[in-house]
Coordinates of C-alpha atoms and ligand atoms in Angstrom, one line a residue:
X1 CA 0.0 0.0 0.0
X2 CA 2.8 2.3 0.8
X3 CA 4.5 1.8 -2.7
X4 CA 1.4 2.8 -4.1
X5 CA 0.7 5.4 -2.7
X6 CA 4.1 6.9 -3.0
X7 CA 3.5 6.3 -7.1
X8 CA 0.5 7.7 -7.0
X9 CA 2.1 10.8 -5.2
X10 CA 4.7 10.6 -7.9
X11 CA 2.4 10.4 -10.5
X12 CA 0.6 14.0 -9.2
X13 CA 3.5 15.0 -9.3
X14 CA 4.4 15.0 -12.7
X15 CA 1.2 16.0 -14.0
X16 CA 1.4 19.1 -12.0
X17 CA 4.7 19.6 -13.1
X18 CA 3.6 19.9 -16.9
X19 CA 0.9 21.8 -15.9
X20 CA 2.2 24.8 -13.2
X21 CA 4.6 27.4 -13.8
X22 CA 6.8 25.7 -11.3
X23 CA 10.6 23.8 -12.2
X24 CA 9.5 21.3 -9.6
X25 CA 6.6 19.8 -7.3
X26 CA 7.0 17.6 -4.2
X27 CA 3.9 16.3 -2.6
X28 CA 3.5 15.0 0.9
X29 CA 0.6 12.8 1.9
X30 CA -2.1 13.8 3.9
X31 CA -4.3 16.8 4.4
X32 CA -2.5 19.6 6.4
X33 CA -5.4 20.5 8.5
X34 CA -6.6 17.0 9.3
X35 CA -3.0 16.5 10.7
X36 CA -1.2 19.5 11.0
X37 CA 1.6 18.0 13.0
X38 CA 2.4 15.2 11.0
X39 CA 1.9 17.3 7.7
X40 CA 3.9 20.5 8.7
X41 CA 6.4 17.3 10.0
X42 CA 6.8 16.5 6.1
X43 CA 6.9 19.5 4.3
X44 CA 9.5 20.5 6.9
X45 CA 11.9 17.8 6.2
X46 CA 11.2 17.7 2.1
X47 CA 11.6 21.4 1.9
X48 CA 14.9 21.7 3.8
X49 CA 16.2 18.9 1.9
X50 CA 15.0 21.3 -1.2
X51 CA 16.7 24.2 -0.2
X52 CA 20.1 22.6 0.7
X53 CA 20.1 21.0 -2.5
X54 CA 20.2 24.6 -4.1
X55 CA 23.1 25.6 -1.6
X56 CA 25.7 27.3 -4.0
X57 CA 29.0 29.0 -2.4
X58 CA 27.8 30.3 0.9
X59 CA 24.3 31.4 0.2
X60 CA 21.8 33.7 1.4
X61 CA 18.6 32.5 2.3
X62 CA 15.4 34.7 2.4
X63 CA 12.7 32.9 4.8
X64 CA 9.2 33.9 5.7
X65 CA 7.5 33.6 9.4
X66 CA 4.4 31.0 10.0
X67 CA 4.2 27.7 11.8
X68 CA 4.8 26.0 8.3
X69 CA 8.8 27.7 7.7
X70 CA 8.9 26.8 11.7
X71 CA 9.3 23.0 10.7
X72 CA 10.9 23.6 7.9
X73 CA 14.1 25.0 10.1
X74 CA 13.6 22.3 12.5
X75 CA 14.7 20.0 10.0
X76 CA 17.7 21.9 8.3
X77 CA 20.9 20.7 8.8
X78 CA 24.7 21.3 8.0
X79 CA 26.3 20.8 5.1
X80 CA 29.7 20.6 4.7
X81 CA 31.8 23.4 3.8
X82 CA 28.8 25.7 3.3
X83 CA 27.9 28.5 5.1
X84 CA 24.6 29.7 4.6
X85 CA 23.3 33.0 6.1
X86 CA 19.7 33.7 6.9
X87 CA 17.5 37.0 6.4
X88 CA 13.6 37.7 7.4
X89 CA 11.6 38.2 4.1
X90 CA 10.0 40.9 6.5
X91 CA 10.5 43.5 9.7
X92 CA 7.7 42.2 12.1
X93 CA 4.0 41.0 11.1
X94 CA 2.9 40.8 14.3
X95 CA 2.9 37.2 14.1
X96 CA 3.6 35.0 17.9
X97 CA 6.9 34.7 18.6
X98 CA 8.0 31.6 17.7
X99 CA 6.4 31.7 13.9
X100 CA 8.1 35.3 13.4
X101 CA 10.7 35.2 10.7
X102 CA 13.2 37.0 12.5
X103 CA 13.2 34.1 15.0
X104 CA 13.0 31.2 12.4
X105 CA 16.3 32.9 10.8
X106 CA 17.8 31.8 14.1
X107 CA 16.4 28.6 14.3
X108 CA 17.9 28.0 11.0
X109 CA 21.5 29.3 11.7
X110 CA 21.5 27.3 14.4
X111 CA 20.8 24.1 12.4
X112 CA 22.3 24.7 9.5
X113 CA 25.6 25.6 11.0
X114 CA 24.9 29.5 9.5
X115 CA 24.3 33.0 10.2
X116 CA 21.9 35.1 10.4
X117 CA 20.7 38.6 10.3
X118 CA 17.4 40.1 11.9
X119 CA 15.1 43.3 10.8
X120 CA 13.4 44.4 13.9
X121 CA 10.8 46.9 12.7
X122 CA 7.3 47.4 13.8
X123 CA 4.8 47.3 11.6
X124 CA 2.2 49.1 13.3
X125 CA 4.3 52.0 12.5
X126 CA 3.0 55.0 10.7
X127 CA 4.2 55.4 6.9
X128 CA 6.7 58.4 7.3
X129 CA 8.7 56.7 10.0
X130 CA 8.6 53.4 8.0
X131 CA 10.0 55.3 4.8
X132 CA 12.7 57.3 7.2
X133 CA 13.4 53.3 8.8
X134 CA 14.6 52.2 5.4
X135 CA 17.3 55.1 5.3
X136 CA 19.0 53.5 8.0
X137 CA 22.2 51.6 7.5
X138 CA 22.1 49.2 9.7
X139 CA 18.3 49.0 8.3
X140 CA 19.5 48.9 4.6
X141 CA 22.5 46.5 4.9
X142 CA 19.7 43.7 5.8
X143 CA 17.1 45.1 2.8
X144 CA 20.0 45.0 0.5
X145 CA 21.4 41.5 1.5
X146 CA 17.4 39.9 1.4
X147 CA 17.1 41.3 -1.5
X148 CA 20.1 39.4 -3.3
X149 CA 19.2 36.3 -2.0
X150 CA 19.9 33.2 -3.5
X151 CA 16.8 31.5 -2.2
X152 CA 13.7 32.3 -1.0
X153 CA 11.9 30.1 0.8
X154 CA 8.6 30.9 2.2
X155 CA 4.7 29.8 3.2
X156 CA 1.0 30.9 2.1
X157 CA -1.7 32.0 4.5
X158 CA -5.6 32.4 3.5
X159 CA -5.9 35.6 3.9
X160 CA -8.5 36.0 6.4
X161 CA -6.8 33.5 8.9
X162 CA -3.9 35.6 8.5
X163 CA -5.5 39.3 9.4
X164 CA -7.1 37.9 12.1
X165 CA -3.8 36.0 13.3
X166 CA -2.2 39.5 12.9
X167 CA -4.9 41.3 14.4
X168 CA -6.2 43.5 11.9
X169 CA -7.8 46.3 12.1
X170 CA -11.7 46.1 11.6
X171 CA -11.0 48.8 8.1
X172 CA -8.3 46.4 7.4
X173 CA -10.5 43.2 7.9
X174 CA -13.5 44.9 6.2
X175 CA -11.3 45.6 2.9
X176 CA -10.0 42.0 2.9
X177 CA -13.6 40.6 3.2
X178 CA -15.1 43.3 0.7
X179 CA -11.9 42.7 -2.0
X180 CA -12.5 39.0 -1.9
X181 CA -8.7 38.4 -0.6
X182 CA -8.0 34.8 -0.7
X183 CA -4.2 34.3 -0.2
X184 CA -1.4 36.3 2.2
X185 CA 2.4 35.6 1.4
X186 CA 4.8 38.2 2.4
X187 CA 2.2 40.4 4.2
X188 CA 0.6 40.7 0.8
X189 CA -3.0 39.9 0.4
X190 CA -4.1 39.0 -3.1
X191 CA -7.7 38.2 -4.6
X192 CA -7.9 35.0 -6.7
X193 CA -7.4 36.7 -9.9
X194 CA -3.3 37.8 -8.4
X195 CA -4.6 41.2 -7.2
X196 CA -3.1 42.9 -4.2
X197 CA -5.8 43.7 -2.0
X198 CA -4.2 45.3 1.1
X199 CA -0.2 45.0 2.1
X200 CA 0.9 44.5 5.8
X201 CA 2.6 48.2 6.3
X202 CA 5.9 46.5 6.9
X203 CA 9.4 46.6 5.6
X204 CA 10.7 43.8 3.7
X205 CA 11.8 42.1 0.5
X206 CA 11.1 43.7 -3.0
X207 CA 8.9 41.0 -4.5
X208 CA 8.7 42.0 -8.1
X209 CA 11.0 40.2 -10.5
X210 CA 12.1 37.6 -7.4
X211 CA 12.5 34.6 -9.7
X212 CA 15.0 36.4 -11.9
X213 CA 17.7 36.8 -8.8
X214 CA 16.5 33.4 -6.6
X215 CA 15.4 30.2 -6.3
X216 CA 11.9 30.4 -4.5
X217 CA 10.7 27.8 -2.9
X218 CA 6.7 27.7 -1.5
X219 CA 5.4 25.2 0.8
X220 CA 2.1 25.3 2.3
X221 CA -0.3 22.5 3.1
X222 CA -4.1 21.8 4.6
X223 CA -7.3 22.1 2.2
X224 CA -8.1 25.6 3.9
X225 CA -5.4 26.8 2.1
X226 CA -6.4 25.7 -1.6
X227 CA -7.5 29.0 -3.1
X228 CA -5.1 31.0 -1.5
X229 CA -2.3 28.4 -3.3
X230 CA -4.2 28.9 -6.6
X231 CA -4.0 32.6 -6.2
X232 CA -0.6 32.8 -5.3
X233 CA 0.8 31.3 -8.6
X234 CA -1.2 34.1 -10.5
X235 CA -0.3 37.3 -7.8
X236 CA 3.8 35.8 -7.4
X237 CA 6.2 33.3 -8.5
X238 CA 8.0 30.3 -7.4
X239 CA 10.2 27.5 -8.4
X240 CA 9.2 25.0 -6.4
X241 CA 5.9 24.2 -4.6
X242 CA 6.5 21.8 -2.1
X243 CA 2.3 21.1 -0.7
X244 CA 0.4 18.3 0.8
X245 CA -2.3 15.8 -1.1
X246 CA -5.2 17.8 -0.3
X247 CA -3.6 21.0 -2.3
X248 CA -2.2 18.7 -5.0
X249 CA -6.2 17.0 -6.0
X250 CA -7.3 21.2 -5.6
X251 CA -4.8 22.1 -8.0
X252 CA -5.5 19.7 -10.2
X253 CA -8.7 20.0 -10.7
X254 CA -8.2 23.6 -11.0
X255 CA -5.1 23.5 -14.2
Ligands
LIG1 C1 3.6 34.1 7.8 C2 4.3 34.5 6.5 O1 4.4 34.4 8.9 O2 3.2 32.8 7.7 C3 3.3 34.4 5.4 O3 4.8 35.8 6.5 C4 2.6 33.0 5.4 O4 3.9 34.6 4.2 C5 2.2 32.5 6.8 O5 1.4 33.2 4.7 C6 1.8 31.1 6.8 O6 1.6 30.6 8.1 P1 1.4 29.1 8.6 O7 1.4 29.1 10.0 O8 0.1 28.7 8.0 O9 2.5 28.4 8.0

């Protein structure tokens, strides 16, 4: 049974791989809200074993927050003679602790035998102040060095889960209800057509030509996050989707 289903697996796949703008597609089975632990457990391991496989000299790896990129860095490990260093995709999304990507970039280092570097800015911060932020150096030296990053790596939210996880505001909540936002990545909210809705006023990576400079990888998983997945391959890019069973039938059906 278990060398079916793995062919099966392999077999969605490769169909998804003709069809998606994507260079690859892993699959893990299961549904990643039925078993969150034990899905987040898979995508974790396949999509650290993804990004060290893209390690070139001593790169720099651009990584989102969530519980998702959490078991992702529990899994990384050191590989020999590389040094990789790690930079938040974002200042501060108001996101618990433990899933903020400043504090997954440690986690990572720390696995991976790496560095890191941390962005800690607000982002319930007023415009002016943000704009004035991004004039520091110390600020700048972290924007510039995500920005060049060799890999990307980062998860998918639905959007509403996500304002209410941040605690939006009730304008912001009403504008991601009333805009139809289906998917957050990046503190970007998109519609299912790939239209930004509302952005998280935070500081972060530039996401527009991303797949020109790096490798990104996207791993999400659970059935509540189907549309939000669809959405993201129209609103952003990525290299590799690495997603559970559930997402691979919705996609599917959908291309
Ligand atoms: C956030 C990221 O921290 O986690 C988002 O900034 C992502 O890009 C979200 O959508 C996903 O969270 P989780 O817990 O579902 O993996």
């Amino acid at each position: 049974h278990v060398l079916k289903e793995g062919s099966d697996l392999h077999f969605i796949e490769q169909q998804l791989m003709e069809r998606l703008p994507v260079s690859h597609v892993k699959v893990v089975p299961g549904d990643g809200d039925e078993s969150p632990d034990d899905v987040k457990t898979l995508l974790g391991k396949e999509a650290a074993k993804i990004m060290t496989s893209f390690y070139q000299e001593d790169p720099v790896v651009t990584v989102t927050g969530g519980s998702t990129m959490a078991k992702v860095a529990d899994y990384m490990q050191p590989v020999d003679g590389v040094k990789p260093t790690f930079v938040p995709a974002r200042g501060g999304l108001g996101d618990q602790h433990e899933y903020q990507a400043n504090s997954i970039c440690v986690q990572m280092a720390t696995r991976a035998n790496g560095d890191y570097r941390l962005l800690y800015v607000p982002d319930s911060i007023g415009e002016e102040l943000h704009a004035k932020m991004q004039q520091e150096p110390t600020i700048l030296d972290v924007l510039q060095l995500m920005n060049r990053a060799d890999i990307v790596i980062h998860g998918i939210g639905d959007a509403q889960t996500m304002a209410r996880r941040r605690r939006a505001s009730d304008d912001t909540m009403k504008k991601i209800v009333d805009d139809e936002a289906v998917g957050e990545s990046f503190g970007y909210y998109f519609d299912k057509n790939g239209k930004t809705v509302h952005r998280a006023n935070s500081i972060g990576l530039a996401i527009d030509n991303l797949k020109e400079r790096s490798q990104i990888i996207t791993v999400a998983g659970g059935a509540s996050k189907r549309d939000a997945i669809s959405a993201y391959l129209k609103w952003g890019e990525s290299d590799v989707l690495v997603i559970d069973e559930a997402i691979a039938h919705h996609l599917l059906q959908e291309y």
